[in-house]
mmCIF file of C-alpha atoms in Angstrom:
data_model
loop_
_atom_site.group_PDB
_atom_site.id
_atom_site.type_symbol
_atom_site.label_atom_id
_atom_site.label_comp_id
_atom_site.label_asym_id
_atom_site.label_seq_id
_atom_site.Cartn_x
_atom_site.Cartn_y
_atom_site.Cartn_z
ATOM 1 C CA MET A 1 14.101 15.158 -90.553
ATOM 2 C CA SER A 2 17.323 16.655 -91.884
ATOM 3 C CA LEU A 3 17.879 17.439 -95.563
ATOM 4 C CA GLY A 4 20.617 14.800 -95.774
ATOM 5 C CA ARG A 5 18.264 12.036 -94.628
ATOM 6 C CA ARG A 6 15.589 13.171 -97.082
ATOM 7 C CA LEU A 7 18.095 13.031 -99.924
ATOM 8 C CA VAL A 8 19.192 9.528 -98.905
ATOM 9 C CA ARG A 9 15.570 8.343 -98.861
ATOM 10 C CA VAL A 10 15.027 9.691 -102.363
ATOM 11 C CA ALA A 11 18.370 8.467 -103.726
ATOM 12 C CA SER A 12 17.963 4.896 -102.417
ATOM 13 C CA PRO A 13 15.019 3.819 -104.655
ATOM 14 C CA LEU A 14 16.458 5.793 -107.594
ATOM 15 C CA ALA A 15 19.740 3.907 -107.265
ATOM 16 C CA ALA A 16 17.865 0.589 -107.135
ATOM 17 C CA LEU A 17 15.984 1.516 -110.325
ATOM 18 C CA GLY A 18 19.265 2.475 -111.979
ATOM 19 C CA VAL A 19 20.848 -0.881 -111.140
ATOM 20 C CA TRP A 20 17.717 -2.677 -112.403
ATOM 21 C CA GLN A 21 17.823 -0.762 -115.703
ATOM 22 C CA LEU A 22 21.534 -1.450 -116.144
ATOM 23 C CA LEU A 23 21.305 -5.194 -115.467
ATOM 24 C CA THR A 24 18.279 -5.741 -117.708
ATOM 25 C CA SER A 25 19.457 -3.556 -120.590
ATOM 26 C CA LEU A 26 22.796 -5.410 -120.677
ATOM 27 C CA ASP A 27 21.050 -8.833 -120.423
ATOM 28 C CA VAL A 28 23.292 -9.867 -117.551
ATOM 29 C CA ASN A 29 23.239 -13.649 -117.121
ATOM 30 C CA LEU A 30 25.595 -14.786 -114.393
ATOM 31 C CA TRP A 31 24.025 -16.693 -111.505
ATOM 32 C CA LEU A 32 20.905 -14.521 -111.758
ATOM 33 C CA ARG A 33 19.296 -14.287 -115.180
ATOM 34 C CA PHE A 34 18.193 -10.797 -116.166
ATOM 35 C CA GLU A 35 17.802 -11.329 -119.912
ATOM 36 C CA GLN A 36 14.070 -12.086 -119.553
ATOM 37 C CA PHE A 37 13.406 -9.293 -117.064
ATOM 38 C CA PRO A 38 11.631 -6.216 -118.449
ATOM 39 C CA THR A 39 13.591 -2.998 -118.180
ATOM 40 C CA VAL A 40 12.504 -0.061 -116.058
ATOM 41 C CA VAL A 41 11.598 1.831 -119.245
ATOM 42 C CA GLU A 42 9.344 -1.016 -120.422
ATOM 43 C CA VAL A 43 7.588 -1.225 -117.049
ATOM 44 C CA ALA A 44 7.124 2.552 -116.955
ATOM 45 C CA SER A 45 5.660 2.487 -120.453
ATOM 46 C CA ALA A 46 3.267 -0.327 -119.506
ATOM 47 C CA LEU A 47 2.260 1.577 -116.351
ATOM 48 C CA ALA A 48 1.529 4.724 -118.384
ATOM 49 C CA ASP A 49 -0.665 2.672 -120.727
ATOM 50 C CA ARG A 50 -2.520 0.974 -117.857
ATOM 51 C CA ILE A 51 -3.214 4.182 -115.947
ATOM 52 C CA GLY A 52 -5.171 5.471 -118.920
ATOM 53 C CA THR A 53 -7.548 2.467 -118.940
ATOM 54 C CA GLU A 54 -10.757 2.001 -116.971
ATOM 55 C CA ALA A 55 -9.833 -1.592 -116.063
ATOM 56 C CA TYR A 56 -6.792 -0.456 -114.046
ATOM 57 C CA TRP A 57 -8.829 1.830 -111.805
ATOM 58 C CA GLN A 58 -11.582 -0.758 -111.526
ATOM 59 C CA ASP A 59 -9.090 -3.319 -110.266
ATOM 60 C CA LEU A 60 -7.682 -0.739 -107.862
ATOM 61 C CA GLY A 61 -11.135 -0.021 -106.468
ATOM 62 C CA HIS A 62 -11.933 -3.709 -105.951
ATOM 63 C CA SER A 63 -8.707 -4.359 -104.041
ATOM 64 C CA LEU A 64 -9.098 -1.254 -101.871
ATOM 65 C CA ARG A 65 -12.688 -2.141 -101.015
ATOM 66 C CA ARG A 66 -11.705 -5.661 -100.004
ATOM 67 C CA ILE A 67 -8.837 -4.374 -97.874
ATOM 68 C CA ALA A 68 -11.011 -1.761 -96.181
ATOM 69 C CA LEU A 69 -13.749 -4.256 -95.295
ATOM 70 C CA GLY A 70 -11.475 -7.040 -94.085
ATOM 71 C CA PHE A 71 -9.089 -4.762 -92.188
ATOM 72 C CA LEU A 72 -11.845 -2.810 -90.401
ATOM 73 C CA LEU A 73 -13.461 -6.075 -89.293
ATOM 74 C CA ALA A 74 -10.100 -7.345 -88.071
ATOM 75 C CA ALA A 75 -9.430 -4.097 -86.177
ATOM 76 C CA VAL A 76 -12.758 -4.164 -84.334
ATOM 77 C CA LEU A 77 -12.699 -7.894 -83.565
ATOM 78 C CA GLY A 78 -9.001 -7.941 -82.708
ATOM 79 C CA VAL A 79 -9.159 -5.044 -80.235
ATOM 80 C CA ALA A 80 -12.326 -6.411 -78.603
ATOM 81 C CA ALA A 81 -11.051 -9.988 -78.327
ATOM 82 C CA GLY A 82 -7.554 -8.951 -77.220
ATOM 83 C CA THR A 83 -8.942 -6.710 -74.484
ATOM 84 C CA ALA A 84 -11.327 -9.442 -73.324
ATOM 85 C CA VAL A 85 -8.583 -12.071 -73.169
ATOM 86 C CA ALA A 86 -6.314 -9.725 -71.203
ATOM 87 C CA ARG A 87 -8.989 -8.546 -68.759
ATOM 88 C CA SER A 88 -11.083 -11.653 -68.118
ATOM 89 C CA ARG A 89 -9.963 -15.087 -66.982
ATOM 90 C CA TRP A 90 -13.146 -16.540 -68.448
ATOM 91 C CA ALA A 91 -12.398 -15.059 -71.881
ATOM 92 C CA ALA A 92 -8.757 -16.140 -71.614
ATOM 93 C CA ASP A 93 -9.812 -19.738 -70.855
ATOM 94 C CA VAL A 94 -12.384 -19.851 -73.666
ATOM 95 C CA LEU A 95 -10.692 -17.845 -76.428
ATOM 96 C CA GLY A 96 -7.011 -18.274 -75.527
ATOM 97 C CA PRO A 97 -6.636 -21.937 -76.628
ATOM 98 C CA LEU A 98 -8.602 -21.295 -79.842
ATOM 99 C CA VAL A 99 -6.439 -18.310 -80.731
ATOM 100 C CA GLU A 100 -3.185 -20.207 -80.189
ATOM 101 C CA VAL A 101 -4.372 -23.149 -82.298
ATOM 102 C CA VAL A 102 -5.705 -21.108 -85.232
ATOM 103 C CA ARG A 103 -3.069 -18.351 -85.217
ATOM 104 C CA PRO A 104 -0.218 -20.428 -86.790
ATOM 105 C CA ILE A 105 -2.408 -21.365 -89.789
ATOM 106 C CA PRO A 106 -1.584 -19.119 -92.774
ATOM 107 C CA ALA A 107 -4.604 -17.084 -93.776
ATOM 108 C CA ILE A 108 -4.175 -18.076 -97.418
ATOM 109 C CA ALA A 109 -4.645 -21.725 -96.333
ATOM 110 C CA LEU A 110 -8.205 -20.755 -95.357
ATOM 111 C CA VAL A 111 -9.207 -20.326 -99.017
ATOM 112 C CA PRO A 112 -10.910 -23.782 -99.144
ATOM 113 C CA VAL A 113 -12.753 -22.949 -95.916
ATOM 114 C CA ALA A 114 -13.938 -19.645 -97.379
ATOM 115 C CA ILE A 115 -15.098 -21.359 -100.585
ATOM 116 C CA LEU A 116 -17.049 -23.976 -98.626
ATOM 117 C CA LEU A 117 -18.608 -21.629 -96.063
ATOM 118 C CA LEU A 118 -19.318 -18.384 -97.899
ATOM 119 C CA PRO A 119 -21.637 -17.988 -100.907
ATOM 120 C CA THR A 120 -19.588 -15.484 -102.958
ATOM 121 C CA ASN A 121 -15.944 -14.909 -103.803
ATOM 122 C CA GLU A 122 -16.150 -11.329 -102.509
ATOM 123 C CA GLN A 123 -17.173 -12.510 -99.052
ATOM 124 C CA GLY A 124 -14.485 -15.180 -99.120
ATOM 125 C CA ILE A 125 -11.726 -12.677 -99.933
ATOM 126 C CA ALA A 126 -12.949 -10.331 -97.193
ATOM 127 C CA PHE A 127 -12.925 -13.272 -94.766
ATOM 128 C CA ILE A 128 -9.333 -14.191 -95.665
ATOM 129 C CA THR A 129 -8.215 -10.561 -95.373
ATOM 130 C CA CYS A 130 -9.860 -10.272 -91.965
ATOM 131 C CA ALA A 131 -8.264 -13.511 -90.768
ATOM 132 C CA ALA A 132 -4.830 -12.307 -91.898
ATOM 133 C CA ALA A 133 -4.991 -9.004 -89.991
ATOM 134 C CA LEU A 134 -6.937 -10.292 -86.981
ATOM 135 C CA PHE A 135 -4.230 -12.089 -85.049
ATOM 136 C CA PRO A 136 -1.509 -9.389 -85.145
ATOM 137 C CA VAL A 137 -4.076 -6.920 -83.784
ATOM 138 C CA LEU A 138 -5.403 -9.343 -81.181
ATOM 139 C CA VAL A 139 -2.009 -10.404 -79.842
ATOM 140 C CA SER A 140 -0.656 -6.836 -79.736
ATOM 141 C CA THR A 141 -3.761 -5.639 -77.897
ATOM 142 C CA ARG A 142 -3.544 -8.478 -75.396
ATOM 143 C CA HIS A 143 0.077 -7.715 -74.535
ATOM 144 C CA ALA A 144 -0.521 -3.956 -74.409
ATOM 145 C CA VAL A 145 -3.463 -4.304 -72.006
ATOM 146 C CA ARG A 146 -1.638 -6.722 -69.709
ATOM 147 C CA ALA A 147 1.409 -4.433 -69.545
ATOM 148 C CA LEU A 148 -0.545 -1.469 -68.165
ATOM 149 C CA ASP A 149 0.435 -0.182 -64.724
ATOM 150 C CA PRO A 150 -2.155 -1.493 -62.198
ATOM 151 C CA ALA A 151 -1.852 1.770 -60.253
ATOM 152 C CA TRP A 152 -3.833 3.602 -62.950
ATOM 153 C CA GLU A 153 -6.802 1.279 -62.580
ATOM 154 C CA GLU A 154 -6.617 1.395 -58.809
ATOM 155 C CA ALA A 155 -6.663 5.193 -58.895
ATOM 156 C CA VAL A 156 -9.878 5.237 -60.948
ATOM 157 C CA LEU A 157 -11.521 2.672 -58.672
ATOM 158 C CA THR A 158 -10.486 4.618 -55.601
ATOM 159 C CA LEU A 159 -12.150 7.747 -57.008
ATOM 160 C CA GLY A 160 -15.408 5.833 -57.475
ATOM 161 C CA GLY A 161 -15.159 4.866 -61.122
ATOM 162 C CA GLY A 162 -16.676 1.602 -62.329
ATOM 163 C CA ARG A 163 -15.319 -1.041 -64.685
ATOM 164 C CA ALA A 164 -16.657 0.781 -67.744
ATOM 165 C CA ARG A 165 -14.833 3.945 -66.683
ATOM 166 C CA VAL A 166 -11.643 1.951 -66.160
ATOM 167 C CA LEU A 167 -11.999 0.426 -69.635
ATOM 168 C CA PHE A 168 -12.571 3.675 -71.529
ATOM 169 C CA SER A 169 -10.412 5.986 -69.400
ATOM 170 C CA VAL A 170 -7.436 3.753 -68.609
ATOM 171 C CA VAL A 171 -7.299 0.468 -70.504
ATOM 172 C CA LEU A 172 -8.014 1.549 -74.085
ATOM 173 C CA PRO A 173 -6.131 4.890 -74.001
ATOM 174 C CA GLY A 174 -3.134 3.339 -72.257
ATOM 175 C CA SER A 175 -2.887 0.455 -74.721
ATOM 176 C CA LEU A 176 -3.244 2.572 -77.902
ATOM 177 C CA PRO A 177 0.480 2.466 -78.808
ATOM 178 C CA GLY A 178 0.456 -1.327 -78.713
ATOM 179 C CA ILE A 179 -2.838 -1.504 -80.574
ATOM 180 C CA PHE A 180 -1.576 0.662 -83.409
ATOM 181 C CA GLY A 181 1.595 -1.388 -83.563
ATOM 182 C CA GLY A 182 -0.583 -4.428 -84.255
ATOM 183 C CA LEU A 183 -2.667 -2.492 -86.784
ATOM 184 C CA SER A 184 0.476 -1.434 -88.658
ATOM 185 C CA VAL A 185 1.609 -5.059 -88.907
ATOM 186 C CA GLY A 186 -1.902 -6.236 -89.724
ATOM 187 C CA ILE A 187 -2.386 -3.949 -92.727
ATOM 188 C CA GLY A 188 0.784 -5.301 -94.337
ATOM 189 C CA VAL A 189 -0.230 -8.919 -93.774
ATOM 190 C CA ALA A 190 -3.718 -8.133 -95.059
ATOM 191 C CA TRP A 191 -2.295 -6.904 -98.383
ATOM 192 C CA ILE A 192 -0.245 -10.071 -98.788
ATOM 193 C CA CYS A 193 -3.298 -12.266 -98.310
ATOM 194 C CA VAL A 194 -5.813 -10.223 -100.297
ATOM 195 C CA ILE A 195 -3.512 -10.267 -103.337
ATOM 196 C CA SER A 196 -2.946 -14.016 -102.949
ATOM 197 C CA ALA A 197 -6.695 -14.619 -102.589
ATOM 198 C CA GLU A 198 -7.405 -12.550 -105.710
ATOM 199 C CA MET A 199 -4.882 -14.626 -107.631
ATOM 200 C CA ILE A 200 -6.554 -17.875 -106.540
ATOM 201 C CA SER A 201 -10.270 -17.142 -106.581
ATOM 202 C CA GLY A 202 -10.793 -13.477 -107.336
ATOM 203 C CA GLU A 203 -12.603 -11.661 -110.095
ATOM 204 C CA TYR A 204 -11.032 -8.300 -110.791
ATOM 205 C CA GLY A 205 -8.522 -6.739 -108.422
ATOM 206 C CA VAL A 206 -4.800 -6.025 -108.642
ATOM 207 C CA GLY A 207 -3.828 -9.586 -107.706
ATOM 208 C CA TYR A 208 -6.213 -11.088 -110.265
ATOM 209 C CA ARG A 209 -4.881 -8.808 -113.031
ATOM 210 C CA THR A 210 -1.254 -9.536 -112.120
ATOM 211 C CA TRP A 211 -1.850 -13.277 -112.372
ATOM 212 C CA GLN A 212 -3.642 -12.883 -115.705
ATOM 213 C CA ASP A 213 -0.655 -10.925 -117.044
ATOM 214 C CA TYR A 214 1.629 -13.753 -115.953
ATOM 215 C CA THR A 215 -0.473 -16.401 -117.723
ATOM 216 C CA VAL A 216 -0.248 -14.505 -121.028
ATOM 217 C CA VAL A 217 3.510 -13.852 -120.514
ATOM 218 C CA ASP A 218 3.074 -10.083 -120.176
ATOM 219 C CA TYR A 219 6.016 -9.514 -117.846
ATOM 220 C CA PRO A 220 5.902 -5.692 -117.898
ATOM 221 C CA GLY A 221 2.252 -5.987 -116.816
ATOM 222 C CA VAL A 222 3.286 -8.294 -113.977
ATOM 223 C CA PHE A 223 5.748 -5.697 -112.722
ATOM 224 C CA VAL A 224 3.095 -2.986 -113.050
ATOM 225 C CA GLY A 225 0.913 -5.043 -110.731
ATOM 226 C CA MET A 226 3.782 -5.551 -108.279
ATOM 227 C CA ALA A 227 4.578 -1.835 -108.260
ATOM 228 C CA THR A 228 0.907 -0.990 -107.708
ATOM 229 C CA ILE A 229 0.698 -3.415 -104.789
ATOM 230 C CA GLY A 230 3.819 -1.914 -103.227
ATOM 231 C CA VAL A 231 2.556 1.655 -103.536
ATOM 232 C CA LEU A 232 -0.881 0.753 -102.147
ATOM 233 C CA GLY A 233 0.678 -1.091 -99.225
ATOM 234 C CA ARG A 234 2.974 1.826 -98.418
ATOM 235 C CA LEU A 235 0.144 4.367 -98.575
ATOM 236 C CA THR A 236 -2.220 2.375 -96.363
ATOM 237 C CA SER A 237 0.516 1.551 -93.843
ATOM 238 C CA THR A 238 1.538 5.204 -93.710
ATOM 239 C CA ALA A 239 -2.103 6.182 -93.169
ATOM 240 C CA VAL A 240 -2.433 3.770 -90.235
ATOM 241 C CA GLU A 241 0.795 5.025 -88.648
ATOM 242 C CA ALA A 242 -0.225 8.678 -89.149
ATOM 243 C CA LEU A 243 -3.581 7.986 -87.512
ATOM 244 C CA GLY A 244 -1.789 6.300 -84.628
ATOM 245 C CA ARG A 245 0.483 9.306 -84.094
ATOM 246 C CA ARG A 246 -2.513 11.633 -84.168
ATOM 247 C CA VAL A 247 -4.580 9.563 -81.722
ATOM 248 C CA THR A 248 -1.638 9.183 -79.322
ATOM 249 C CA ALA A 249 -0.411 12.777 -79.650
ATOM 250 C CA TRP A 250 -0.928 13.251 -75.905
ATOM 251 C CA LEU A 251 1.836 10.732 -75.140
ATOM 252 C CA PRO A 252 5.421 11.956 -74.543
ATOM 253 C CA ARG A 253 7.665 11.417 -77.553
ATOM 254 C CA PRO A 254 11.283 10.237 -77.227
ATOM 255 C CA ALA A 255 13.920 12.508 -78.740
ATOM 256 C CA GLU A 256 14.943 11.485 -82.253
ATOM 257 C CA ARG A 257 18.332 9.852 -82.488
ATOM 258 C CA GLY A 258 21.060 12.063 -83.793
ATOM 259 C CA THR A 259 19.482 15.297 -82.563
ATOM 260 C CA ASP A 260 21.397 17.565 -80.291
ATOM 261 C CA VAL A 261 20.203 17.791 -76.685
ATOM 262 C CA PRO A 262 20.438 21.350 -75.343
ATOM 263 C CA SER A 263 23.077 21.631 -72.675
ATOM 264 C CA ARG A 264 22.260 22.950 -69.197
ATOM 265 C CA ALA A 265 24.405 25.224 -67.141
ATOM 266 C CA PRO A 266 26.095 23.638 -64.126
ATOM 267 C CA GLY A 267 24.121 24.075 -60.964
ATOM 268 C CA SER A 268 20.770 24.379 -62.766
ATOM 269 C CA PRO A 269 17.685 22.814 -61.145
ATOM 270 C CA ALA A 270 17.747 19.992 -63.680
ATOM 271 C CA ASP A 271 21.206 18.978 -62.491
ATOM 272 C CA ALA A 272 20.068 18.885 -58.898
ATOM 273 C CA ALA A 273 17.073 16.664 -59.646
ATOM 274 C CA PRO A 274 17.475 13.091 -58.429
ATOM 275 C CA THR A 275 17.861 10.353 -60.982
ATOM 276 C CA ARG A 276 14.753 8.224 -61.368
ATOM 277 C CA THR A 277 15.106 4.476 -61.395
ATOM 278 C CA ALA A 278 13.157 2.631 -64.046
ATOM 279 C CA VAL A 279 10.630 0.203 -62.609
ATOM 280 C CA VAL A 280 9.597 -2.812 -64.649
ATOM 281 C CA VAL A 281 5.868 -3.429 -64.268
ATOM 282 C CA PRO A 282 4.859 -7.068 -64.804
ATOM 283 C CA GLU A 283 1.997 -7.913 -67.099
ATOM 284 C CA LYS A 284 -1.317 -7.847 -65.305
ATOM 285 C CA GLU A 285 -3.134 -11.125 -64.971
ATOM 286 C CA PRO A 286 -6.735 -11.199 -66.258
ATOM 287 C CA VAL A 287 -9.461 -10.797 -63.646
ATOM 288 C CA PRO A 288 -12.471 -13.063 -63.362
#
């Protein structure tokens, strides 16, 4: 990444903070009302005070543990179910209708179900987090598996490989980019729902503490909670994307936009190479 782009990425949030400080310090009240908003300085002061307390880190640990448990369950179940639905007609007939009926239901709407079914709030929050991340992973895996080139599977079968070899040598490696795309979306949705669940029925956690600050009209504390949620979401999403790049490092990478492509001399072998025509491979239908 060029130095100019790095500077823009640093200047963008700093400019947003500057506008926030200006509007709140001047108590701007046009269509939007900023006179009750805490200033950036007040939020920073509250954050400095919170970081020095044990309760802040305890809440952080609770939220991270809930995210880790729910997201890992969603990753395992989503990849397994998505692969099964894409590869097996029987699984597609049994699980497909259930997935399409349950998928539109917001995960936070499952809070009453979690309260009725599960004995503790911790298990209920983990269940809601898992449900939130499950369907992005499942759907992305299903599409990624169905879009694989059938020639790869046929080559393994021709060389004597069985279905297990096809699964672990072709299907899962070939669908990794799509799987990690679903995981990246799923971790963001999981944070939205775990914070909402903590606000409704949680004990401890960043969402619980943010809601408590709101009930006692501690607005700087509310913004501390929001900032903490944003930073945690960015860090976990970045970790998932970095893991995806590492796992799929063997795949060819497209050239970054804006980079210069080295020119070739006329008459070089690259110029004489025939132009390849892109072939669109249809999604593979599940097998019995």
